[in-house]
PDB file of C-alpha atoms in Angstrom:
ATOM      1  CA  UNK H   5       8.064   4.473 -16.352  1.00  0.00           C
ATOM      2  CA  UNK H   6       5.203   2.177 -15.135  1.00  0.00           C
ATOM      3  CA  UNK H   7       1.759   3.898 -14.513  1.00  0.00           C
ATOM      4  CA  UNK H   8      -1.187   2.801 -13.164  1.00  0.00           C
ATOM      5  CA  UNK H   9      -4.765   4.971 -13.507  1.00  0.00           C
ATOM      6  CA  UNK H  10      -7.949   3.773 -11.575  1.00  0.00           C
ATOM      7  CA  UNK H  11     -11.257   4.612 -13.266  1.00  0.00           C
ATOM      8  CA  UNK H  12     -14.743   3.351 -11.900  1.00  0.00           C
ATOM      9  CA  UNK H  13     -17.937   5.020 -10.476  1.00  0.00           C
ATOM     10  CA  UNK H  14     -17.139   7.624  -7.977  1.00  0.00           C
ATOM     11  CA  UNK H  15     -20.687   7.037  -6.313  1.00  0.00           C
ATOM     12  CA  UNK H  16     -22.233   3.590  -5.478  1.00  0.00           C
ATOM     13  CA  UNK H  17     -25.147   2.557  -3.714  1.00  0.00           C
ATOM     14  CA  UNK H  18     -25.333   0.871  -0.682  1.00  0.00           C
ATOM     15  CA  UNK H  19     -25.798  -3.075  -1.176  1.00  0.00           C
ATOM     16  CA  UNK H  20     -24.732  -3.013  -4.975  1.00  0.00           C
ATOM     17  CA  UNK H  21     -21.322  -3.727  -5.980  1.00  0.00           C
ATOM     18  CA  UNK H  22     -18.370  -1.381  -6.664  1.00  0.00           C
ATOM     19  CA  UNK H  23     -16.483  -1.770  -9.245  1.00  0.00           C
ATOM     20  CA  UNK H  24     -13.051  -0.527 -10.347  1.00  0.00           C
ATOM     21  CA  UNK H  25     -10.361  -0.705 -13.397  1.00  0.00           C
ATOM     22  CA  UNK H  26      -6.483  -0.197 -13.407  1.00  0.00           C
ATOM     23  CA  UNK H  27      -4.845   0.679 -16.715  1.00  0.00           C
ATOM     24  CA  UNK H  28      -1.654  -0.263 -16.708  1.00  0.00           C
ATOM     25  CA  UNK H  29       1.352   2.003 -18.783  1.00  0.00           C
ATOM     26  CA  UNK H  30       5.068   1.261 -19.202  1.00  0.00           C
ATOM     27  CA  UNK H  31       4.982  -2.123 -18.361  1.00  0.00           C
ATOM     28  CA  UNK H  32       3.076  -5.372 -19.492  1.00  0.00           C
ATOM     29  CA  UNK H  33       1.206  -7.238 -16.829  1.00  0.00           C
ATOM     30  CA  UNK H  34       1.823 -10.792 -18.544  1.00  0.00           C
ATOM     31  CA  UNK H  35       5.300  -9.946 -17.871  1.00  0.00           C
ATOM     32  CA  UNK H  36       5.069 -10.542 -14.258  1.00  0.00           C
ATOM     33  CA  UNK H  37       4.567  -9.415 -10.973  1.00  0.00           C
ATOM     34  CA  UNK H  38       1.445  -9.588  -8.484  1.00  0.00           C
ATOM     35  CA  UNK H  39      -1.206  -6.302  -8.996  1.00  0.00           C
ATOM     36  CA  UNK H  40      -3.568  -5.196  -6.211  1.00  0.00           C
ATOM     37  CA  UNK H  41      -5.532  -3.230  -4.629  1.00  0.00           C
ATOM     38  CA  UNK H  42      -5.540  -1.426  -1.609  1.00  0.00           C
ATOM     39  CA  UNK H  43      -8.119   1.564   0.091  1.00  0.00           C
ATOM     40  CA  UNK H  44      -7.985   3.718   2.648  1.00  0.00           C
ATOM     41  CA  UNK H  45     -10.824   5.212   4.198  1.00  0.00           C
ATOM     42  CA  UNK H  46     -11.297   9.120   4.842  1.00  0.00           C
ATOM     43  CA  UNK H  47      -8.499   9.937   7.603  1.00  0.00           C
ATOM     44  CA  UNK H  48      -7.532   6.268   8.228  1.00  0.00           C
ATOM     45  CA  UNK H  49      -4.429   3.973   7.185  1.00  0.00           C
ATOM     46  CA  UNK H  50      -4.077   1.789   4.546  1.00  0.00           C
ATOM     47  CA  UNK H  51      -5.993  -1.740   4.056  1.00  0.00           C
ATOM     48  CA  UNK H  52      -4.438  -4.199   1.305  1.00  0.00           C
ATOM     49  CA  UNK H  53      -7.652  -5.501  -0.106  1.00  0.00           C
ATOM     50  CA  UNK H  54      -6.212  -8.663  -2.829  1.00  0.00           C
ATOM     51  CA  UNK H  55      -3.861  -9.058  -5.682  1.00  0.00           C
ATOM     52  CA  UNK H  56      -3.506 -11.176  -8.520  1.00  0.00           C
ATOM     53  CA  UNK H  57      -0.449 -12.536 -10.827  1.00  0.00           C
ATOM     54  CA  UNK H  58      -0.221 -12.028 -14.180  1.00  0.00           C
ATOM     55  CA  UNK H  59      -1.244 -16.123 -14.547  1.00  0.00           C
ATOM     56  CA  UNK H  60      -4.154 -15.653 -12.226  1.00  0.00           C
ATOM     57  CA  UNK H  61      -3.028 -16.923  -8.460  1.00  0.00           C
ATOM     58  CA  UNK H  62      -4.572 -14.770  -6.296  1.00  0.00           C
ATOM     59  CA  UNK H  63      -4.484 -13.206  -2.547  1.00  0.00           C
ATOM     60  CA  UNK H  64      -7.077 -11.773  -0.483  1.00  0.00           C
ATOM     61  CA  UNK H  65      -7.938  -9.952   2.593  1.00  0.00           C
ATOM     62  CA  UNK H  66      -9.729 -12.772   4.891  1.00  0.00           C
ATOM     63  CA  UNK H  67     -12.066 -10.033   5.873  1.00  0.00           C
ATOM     64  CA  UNK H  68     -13.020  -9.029   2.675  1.00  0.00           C
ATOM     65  CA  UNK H  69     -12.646 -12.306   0.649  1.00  0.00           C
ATOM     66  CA  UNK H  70     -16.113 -13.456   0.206  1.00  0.00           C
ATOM     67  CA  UNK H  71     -16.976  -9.954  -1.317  1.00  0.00           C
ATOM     68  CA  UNK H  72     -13.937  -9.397  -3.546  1.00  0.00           C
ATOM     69  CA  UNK H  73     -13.470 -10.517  -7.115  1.00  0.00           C
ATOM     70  CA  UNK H  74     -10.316  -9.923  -8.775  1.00  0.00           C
ATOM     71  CA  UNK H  75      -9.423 -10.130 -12.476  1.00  0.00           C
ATOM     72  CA  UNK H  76      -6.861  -9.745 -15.139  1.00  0.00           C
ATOM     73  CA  UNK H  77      -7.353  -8.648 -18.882  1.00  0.00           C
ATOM     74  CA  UNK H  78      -3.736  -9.077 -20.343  1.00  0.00           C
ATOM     75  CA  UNK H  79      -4.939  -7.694 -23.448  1.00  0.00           C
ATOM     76  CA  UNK H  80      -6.097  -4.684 -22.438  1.00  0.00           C
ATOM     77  CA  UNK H  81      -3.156  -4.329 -19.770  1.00  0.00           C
ATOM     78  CA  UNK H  82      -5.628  -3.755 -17.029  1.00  0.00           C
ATOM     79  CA  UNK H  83      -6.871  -5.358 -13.730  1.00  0.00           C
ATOM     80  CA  UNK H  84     -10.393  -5.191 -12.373  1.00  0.00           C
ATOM     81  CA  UNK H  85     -11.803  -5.326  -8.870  1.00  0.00           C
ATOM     82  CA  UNK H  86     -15.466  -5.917  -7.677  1.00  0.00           C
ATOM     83  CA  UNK H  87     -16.366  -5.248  -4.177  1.00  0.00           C
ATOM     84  CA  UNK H  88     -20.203  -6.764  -3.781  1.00  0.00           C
ATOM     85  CA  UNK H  89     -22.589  -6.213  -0.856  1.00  0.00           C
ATOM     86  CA  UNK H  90     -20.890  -2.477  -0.196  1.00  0.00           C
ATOM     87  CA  UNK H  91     -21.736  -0.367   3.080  1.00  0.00           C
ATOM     88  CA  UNK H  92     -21.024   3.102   4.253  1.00  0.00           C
ATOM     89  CA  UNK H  93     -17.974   1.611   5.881  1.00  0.00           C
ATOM     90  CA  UNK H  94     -16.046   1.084   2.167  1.00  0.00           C
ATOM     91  CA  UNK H  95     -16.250   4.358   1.625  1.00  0.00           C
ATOM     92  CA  UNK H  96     -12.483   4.959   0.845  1.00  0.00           C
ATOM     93  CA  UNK H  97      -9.880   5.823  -1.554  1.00  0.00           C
ATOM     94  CA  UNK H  98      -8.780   3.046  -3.843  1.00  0.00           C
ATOM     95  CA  UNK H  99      -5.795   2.559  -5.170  1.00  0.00           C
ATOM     96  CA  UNK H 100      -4.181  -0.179  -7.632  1.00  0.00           C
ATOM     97  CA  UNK H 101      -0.412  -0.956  -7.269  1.00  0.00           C
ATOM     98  CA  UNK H 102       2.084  -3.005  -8.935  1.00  0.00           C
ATOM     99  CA  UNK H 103       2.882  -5.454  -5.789  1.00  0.00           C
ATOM    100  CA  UNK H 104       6.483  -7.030  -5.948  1.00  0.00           C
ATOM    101  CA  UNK H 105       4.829 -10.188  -4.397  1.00  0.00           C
ATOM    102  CA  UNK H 106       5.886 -10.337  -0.483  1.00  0.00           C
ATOM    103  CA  UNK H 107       8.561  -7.490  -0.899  1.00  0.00           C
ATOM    104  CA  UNK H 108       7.369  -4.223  -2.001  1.00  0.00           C
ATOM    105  CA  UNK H 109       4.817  -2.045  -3.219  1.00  0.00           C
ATOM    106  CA  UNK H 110       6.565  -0.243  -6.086  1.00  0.00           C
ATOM    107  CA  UNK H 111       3.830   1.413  -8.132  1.00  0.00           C
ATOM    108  CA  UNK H 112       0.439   3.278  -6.913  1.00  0.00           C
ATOM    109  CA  UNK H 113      -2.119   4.679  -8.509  1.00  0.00           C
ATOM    110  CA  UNK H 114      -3.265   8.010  -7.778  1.00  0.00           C
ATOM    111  CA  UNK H 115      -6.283   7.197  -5.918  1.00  0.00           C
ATOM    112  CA  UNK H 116      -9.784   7.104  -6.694  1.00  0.00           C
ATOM    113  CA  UNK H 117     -11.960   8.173  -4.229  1.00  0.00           C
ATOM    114  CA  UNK H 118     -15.317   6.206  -4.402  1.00  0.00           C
ATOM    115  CA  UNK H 119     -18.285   7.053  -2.237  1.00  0.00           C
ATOM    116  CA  UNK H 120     -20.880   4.602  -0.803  1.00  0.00           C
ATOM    117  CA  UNK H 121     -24.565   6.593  -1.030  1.00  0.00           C
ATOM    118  CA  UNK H 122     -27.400   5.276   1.462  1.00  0.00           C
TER     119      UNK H 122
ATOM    120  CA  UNK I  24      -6.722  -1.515  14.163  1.00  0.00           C
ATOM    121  CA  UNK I  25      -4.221  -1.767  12.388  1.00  0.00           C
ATOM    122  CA  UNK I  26      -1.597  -5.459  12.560  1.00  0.00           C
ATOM    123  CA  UNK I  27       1.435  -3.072  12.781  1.00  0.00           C
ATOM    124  CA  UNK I  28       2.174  -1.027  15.301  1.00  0.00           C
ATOM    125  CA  UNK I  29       3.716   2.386  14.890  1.00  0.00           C
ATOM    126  CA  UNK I  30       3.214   5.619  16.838  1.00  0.00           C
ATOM    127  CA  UNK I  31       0.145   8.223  15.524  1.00  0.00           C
ATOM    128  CA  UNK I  32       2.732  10.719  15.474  1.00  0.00           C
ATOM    129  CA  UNK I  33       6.340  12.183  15.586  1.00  0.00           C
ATOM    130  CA  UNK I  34       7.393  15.658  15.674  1.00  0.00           C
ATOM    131  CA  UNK I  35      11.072  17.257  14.958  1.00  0.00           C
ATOM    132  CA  UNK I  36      12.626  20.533  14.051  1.00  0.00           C
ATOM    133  CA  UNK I  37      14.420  21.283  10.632  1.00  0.00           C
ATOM    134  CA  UNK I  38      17.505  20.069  10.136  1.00  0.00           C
ATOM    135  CA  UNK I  39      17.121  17.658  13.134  1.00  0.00           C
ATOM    136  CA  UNK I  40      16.712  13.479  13.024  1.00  0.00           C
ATOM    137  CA  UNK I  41      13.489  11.549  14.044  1.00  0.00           C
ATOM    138  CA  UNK I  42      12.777   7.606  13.695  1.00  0.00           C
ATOM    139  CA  UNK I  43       9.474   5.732  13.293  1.00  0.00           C
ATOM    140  CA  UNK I  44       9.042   2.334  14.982  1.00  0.00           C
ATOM    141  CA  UNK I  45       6.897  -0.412  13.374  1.00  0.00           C
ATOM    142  CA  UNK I  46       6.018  -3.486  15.541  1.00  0.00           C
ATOM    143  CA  UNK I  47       4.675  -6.744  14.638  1.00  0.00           C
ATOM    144  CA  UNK I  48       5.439 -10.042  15.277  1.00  0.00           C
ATOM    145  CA  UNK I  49       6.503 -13.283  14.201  1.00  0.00           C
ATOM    146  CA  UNK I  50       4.717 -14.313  11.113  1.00  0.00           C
ATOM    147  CA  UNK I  51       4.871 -10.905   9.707  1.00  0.00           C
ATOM    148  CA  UNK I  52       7.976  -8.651  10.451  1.00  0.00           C
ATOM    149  CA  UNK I  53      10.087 -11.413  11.904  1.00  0.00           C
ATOM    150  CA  UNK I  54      10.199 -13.643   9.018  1.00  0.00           C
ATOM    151  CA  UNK I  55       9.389 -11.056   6.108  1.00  0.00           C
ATOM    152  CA  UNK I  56      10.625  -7.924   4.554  1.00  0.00           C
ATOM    153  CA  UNK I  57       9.559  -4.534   5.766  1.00  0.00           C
ATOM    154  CA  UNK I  58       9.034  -1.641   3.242  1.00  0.00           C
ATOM    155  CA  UNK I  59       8.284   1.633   4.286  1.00  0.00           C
ATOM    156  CA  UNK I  60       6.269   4.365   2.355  1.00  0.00           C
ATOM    157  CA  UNK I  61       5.529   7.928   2.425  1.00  0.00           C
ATOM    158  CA  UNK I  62       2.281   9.751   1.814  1.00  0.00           C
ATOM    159  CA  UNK I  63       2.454  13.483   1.150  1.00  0.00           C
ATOM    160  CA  UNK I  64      -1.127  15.416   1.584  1.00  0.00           C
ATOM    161  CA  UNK I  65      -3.866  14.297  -0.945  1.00  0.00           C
ATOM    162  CA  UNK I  66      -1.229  12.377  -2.733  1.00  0.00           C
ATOM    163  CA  UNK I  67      -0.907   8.589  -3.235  1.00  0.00           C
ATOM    164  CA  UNK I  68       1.922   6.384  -0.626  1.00  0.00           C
ATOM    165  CA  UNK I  69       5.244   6.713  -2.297  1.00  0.00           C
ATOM    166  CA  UNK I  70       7.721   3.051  -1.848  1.00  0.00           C
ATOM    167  CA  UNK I  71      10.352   4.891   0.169  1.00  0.00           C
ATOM    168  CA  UNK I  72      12.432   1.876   2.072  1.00  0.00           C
ATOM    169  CA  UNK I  73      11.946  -2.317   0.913  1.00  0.00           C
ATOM    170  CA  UNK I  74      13.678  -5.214   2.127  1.00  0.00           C
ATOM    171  CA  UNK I  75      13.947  -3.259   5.367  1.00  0.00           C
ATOM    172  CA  UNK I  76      17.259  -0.973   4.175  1.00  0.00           C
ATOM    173  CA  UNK I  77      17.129  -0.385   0.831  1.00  0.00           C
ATOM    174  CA  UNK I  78      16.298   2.853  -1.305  1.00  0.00           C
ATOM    175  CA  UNK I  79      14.887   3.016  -4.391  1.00  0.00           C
ATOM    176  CA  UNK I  80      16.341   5.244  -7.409  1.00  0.00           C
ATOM    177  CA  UNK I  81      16.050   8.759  -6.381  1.00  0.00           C
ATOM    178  CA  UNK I  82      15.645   8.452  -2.527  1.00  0.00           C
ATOM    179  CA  UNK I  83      17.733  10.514  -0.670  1.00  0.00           C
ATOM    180  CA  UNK I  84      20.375   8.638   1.483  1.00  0.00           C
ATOM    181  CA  UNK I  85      18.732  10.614   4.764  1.00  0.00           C
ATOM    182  CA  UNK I  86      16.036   8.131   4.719  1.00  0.00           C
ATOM    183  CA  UNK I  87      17.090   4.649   6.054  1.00  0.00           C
ATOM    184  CA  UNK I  88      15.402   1.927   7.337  1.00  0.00           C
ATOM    185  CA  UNK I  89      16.312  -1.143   9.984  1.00  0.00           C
ATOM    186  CA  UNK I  90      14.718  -4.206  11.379  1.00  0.00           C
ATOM    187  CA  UNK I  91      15.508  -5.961  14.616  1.00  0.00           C
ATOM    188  CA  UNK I  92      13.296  -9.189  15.368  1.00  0.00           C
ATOM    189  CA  UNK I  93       9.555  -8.232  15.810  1.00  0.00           C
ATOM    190  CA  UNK I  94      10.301  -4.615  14.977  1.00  0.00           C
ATOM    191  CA  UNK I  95      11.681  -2.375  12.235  1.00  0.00           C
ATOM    192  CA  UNK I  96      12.215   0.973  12.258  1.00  0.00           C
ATOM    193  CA  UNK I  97      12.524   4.395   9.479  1.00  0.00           C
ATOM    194  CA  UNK I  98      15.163   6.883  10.394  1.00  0.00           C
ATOM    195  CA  UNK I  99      14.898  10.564   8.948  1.00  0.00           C
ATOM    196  CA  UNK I 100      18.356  13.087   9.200  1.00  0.00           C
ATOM    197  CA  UNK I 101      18.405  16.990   7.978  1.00  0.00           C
ATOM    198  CA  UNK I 102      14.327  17.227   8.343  1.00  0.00           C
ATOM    199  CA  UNK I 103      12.633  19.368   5.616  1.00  0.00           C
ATOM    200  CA  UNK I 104       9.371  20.917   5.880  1.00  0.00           C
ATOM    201  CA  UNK I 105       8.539  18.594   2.832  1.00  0.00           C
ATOM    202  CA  UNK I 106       9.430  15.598   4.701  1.00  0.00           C
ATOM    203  CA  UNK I 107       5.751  16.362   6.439  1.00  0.00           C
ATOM    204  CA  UNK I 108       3.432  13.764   5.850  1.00  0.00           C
ATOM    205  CA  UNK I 109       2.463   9.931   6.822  1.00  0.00           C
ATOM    206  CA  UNK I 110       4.490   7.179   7.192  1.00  0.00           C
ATOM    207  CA  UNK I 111       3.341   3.643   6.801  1.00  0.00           C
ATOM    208  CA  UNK I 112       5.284   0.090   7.058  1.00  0.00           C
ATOM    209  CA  UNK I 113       4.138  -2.533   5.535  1.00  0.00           C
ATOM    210  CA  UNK I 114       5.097  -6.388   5.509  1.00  0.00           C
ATOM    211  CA  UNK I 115       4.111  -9.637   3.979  1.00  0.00           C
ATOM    212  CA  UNK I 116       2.058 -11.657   7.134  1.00  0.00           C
ATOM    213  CA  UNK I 117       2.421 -15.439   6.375  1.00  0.00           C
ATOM    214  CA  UNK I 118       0.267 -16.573   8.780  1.00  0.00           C
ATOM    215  CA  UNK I 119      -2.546 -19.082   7.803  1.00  0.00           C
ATOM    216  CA  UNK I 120      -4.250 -16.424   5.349  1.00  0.00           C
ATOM    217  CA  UNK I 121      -1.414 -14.889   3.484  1.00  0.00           C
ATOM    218  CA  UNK I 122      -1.623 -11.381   2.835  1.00  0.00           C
ATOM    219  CA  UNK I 123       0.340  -7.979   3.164  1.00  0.00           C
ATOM    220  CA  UNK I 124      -0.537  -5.665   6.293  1.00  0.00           C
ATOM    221  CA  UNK I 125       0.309  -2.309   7.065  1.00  0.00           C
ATOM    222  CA  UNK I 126       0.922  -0.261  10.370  1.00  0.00           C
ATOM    223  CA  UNK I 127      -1.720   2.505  11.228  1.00  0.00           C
ATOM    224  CA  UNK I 128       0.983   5.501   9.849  1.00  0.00           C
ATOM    225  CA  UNK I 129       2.846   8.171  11.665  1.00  0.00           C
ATOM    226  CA  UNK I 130       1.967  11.837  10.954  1.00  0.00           C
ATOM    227  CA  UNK I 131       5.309  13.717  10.792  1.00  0.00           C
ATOM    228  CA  UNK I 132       5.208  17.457  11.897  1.00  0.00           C
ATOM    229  CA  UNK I 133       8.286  19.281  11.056  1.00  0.00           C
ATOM    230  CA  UNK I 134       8.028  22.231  13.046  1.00  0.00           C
TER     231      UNK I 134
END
C-alpha cells in the first residue's frame, strides 16, 4: 500500500520560505510516476501547486512558479517543496500526492497544516 | 475562483440519488480525463472516479461518473449519511502552461 507523510514547520514567518518533505512508503519513486503537491486554504478548494517525475521534469502552477522549488531525493524516497517569499494568503493545508501524470490523483497525504505568522 | 465549475452545494435524502456537475472547457475537460474525489471532514481528498467512469478497488458501484463535451458529471444512488462531505473534479488543463485544475467542490448534505 503506497503512503505518503508530509513533515515540515507548522509555523513560518511571513517573507521567509516554507518548506515541506513527503516520505514516500510502499512504493519507490524512481519507479515512476509524477509526485506533487497541492494546498488548500482554511475553508477553500483545492490548488495543485507543481509536481515532479521521478527523472526530474517538472510542472508548475503559473501563479506560483517563480516561488516554488521542487525536488526529488530517490534515495531517501522523498520529495521536497519550497515555497519562498510566503504571505498570510499561503496559509493552507498541504498535501503531497502520488499524481498519475494527466489522469489521476491516486495517493494523498494526510495534510499538513502550515501557518504563515506576521 | 476556481477553473472548474461545480455547484457550492447539493442536498438529498437517504436512500435517494443526487449528481454533481463540473464545467470547464476546451483545453481542460474537453480534451482530458476527469477524476473526481471525495473529502470527508478533516480528512485528506480520497480518488473516487478517473478517466471520467472508472472506480478504483473498493469503490462502491453507486458512485459513477460521466463526461459530455465541456462538462462531466458524479452521480451518487442509495445516499448514506457518510456520503456527507466535498466533492471536487479535477482535470489535466493543456493550455499554454500545463497543469492540473480543480473545481471549487460541492458540499453534500444528506439530510
Amino acid at each position: 500500500q503506497v503512503q505518503l507523510q508530509e513533515s515540515g514547520p507548522g509555523l513560518v514567518k511571513a517573507s521567509e520560505t516554507l518548506s515541506l518533505t513527503c516520505s514516500v512508503s510502499g512504493y519507490s519513486i524512481s519507479s515512476g510516476y509524477y509526485w506533487g503537491w497541492i494546498r488548500q486554504p482554511p475553508v477553500k478548494g483545492l490548488e495543485w501547486i507543481v509536481s515532479i517525475s521521478h527523472s526530474g521534469s517538472t510542472y508548475y502552477n503559473p501563479s506560483l512558479k517563480s516561488r516554488v522549488t521542487i525536488s526529488v531525493d530517490t534515495s531517501n524516497n522523498q520529495f521536497s517543496l519550497k515555497l519562498s517569499s510566503v504571505t498570510a494568503a499561503d496559509t493552507a493545508v498541504y498535501f503531497c500526492a502520488r499524481i498519475y501524470g494527466d489522469n489521476r490523483i491516486d495517493y494523498w497525504g494526510q495534510g499538513t497544516l502550515v501557518t504563515v505568522s506576521s | 475562483q476556481s477553473v472548474l465549475t461545480q455547484p457550492p452545494s447539493v442536498s438529498a435524502a437517504p436512500g435517494q440519488k443526487v449528481t454533481i456537475s463540473c464545467s470547464g472547457s476546451s483545453s481542460n475537460i474537453g480534451n482530458n480525463y476527469v477524476s473526481w474525489y471525495q473529502q470527508l471532514p478533516g480528512t485528506a481528498p480520497k480518488l473516487l472516479i478517473y478517466e471520467n467512469n472508472k472506480r478504483p478497488s473498493g469503490i462502491p458501484d453507486r458512485f459513477s461518473g460521466s463526461k459530455s463535451g465541456t462538462s462531466a458529471t458524479l452521480g451518487i444512488t442509495g445516499l448514506q449519511t457518510g456520503d456527507e462531505a466535498d466533492y471536487y473534479c479535477g482535470t489535466w488543463d493543456s493550455s499554454l502552461s500545463a497543469n492540473w485544475v480543480f473545481g471549487g467542490g460541492t458540499k453534500l448534505t444528506v439530510l
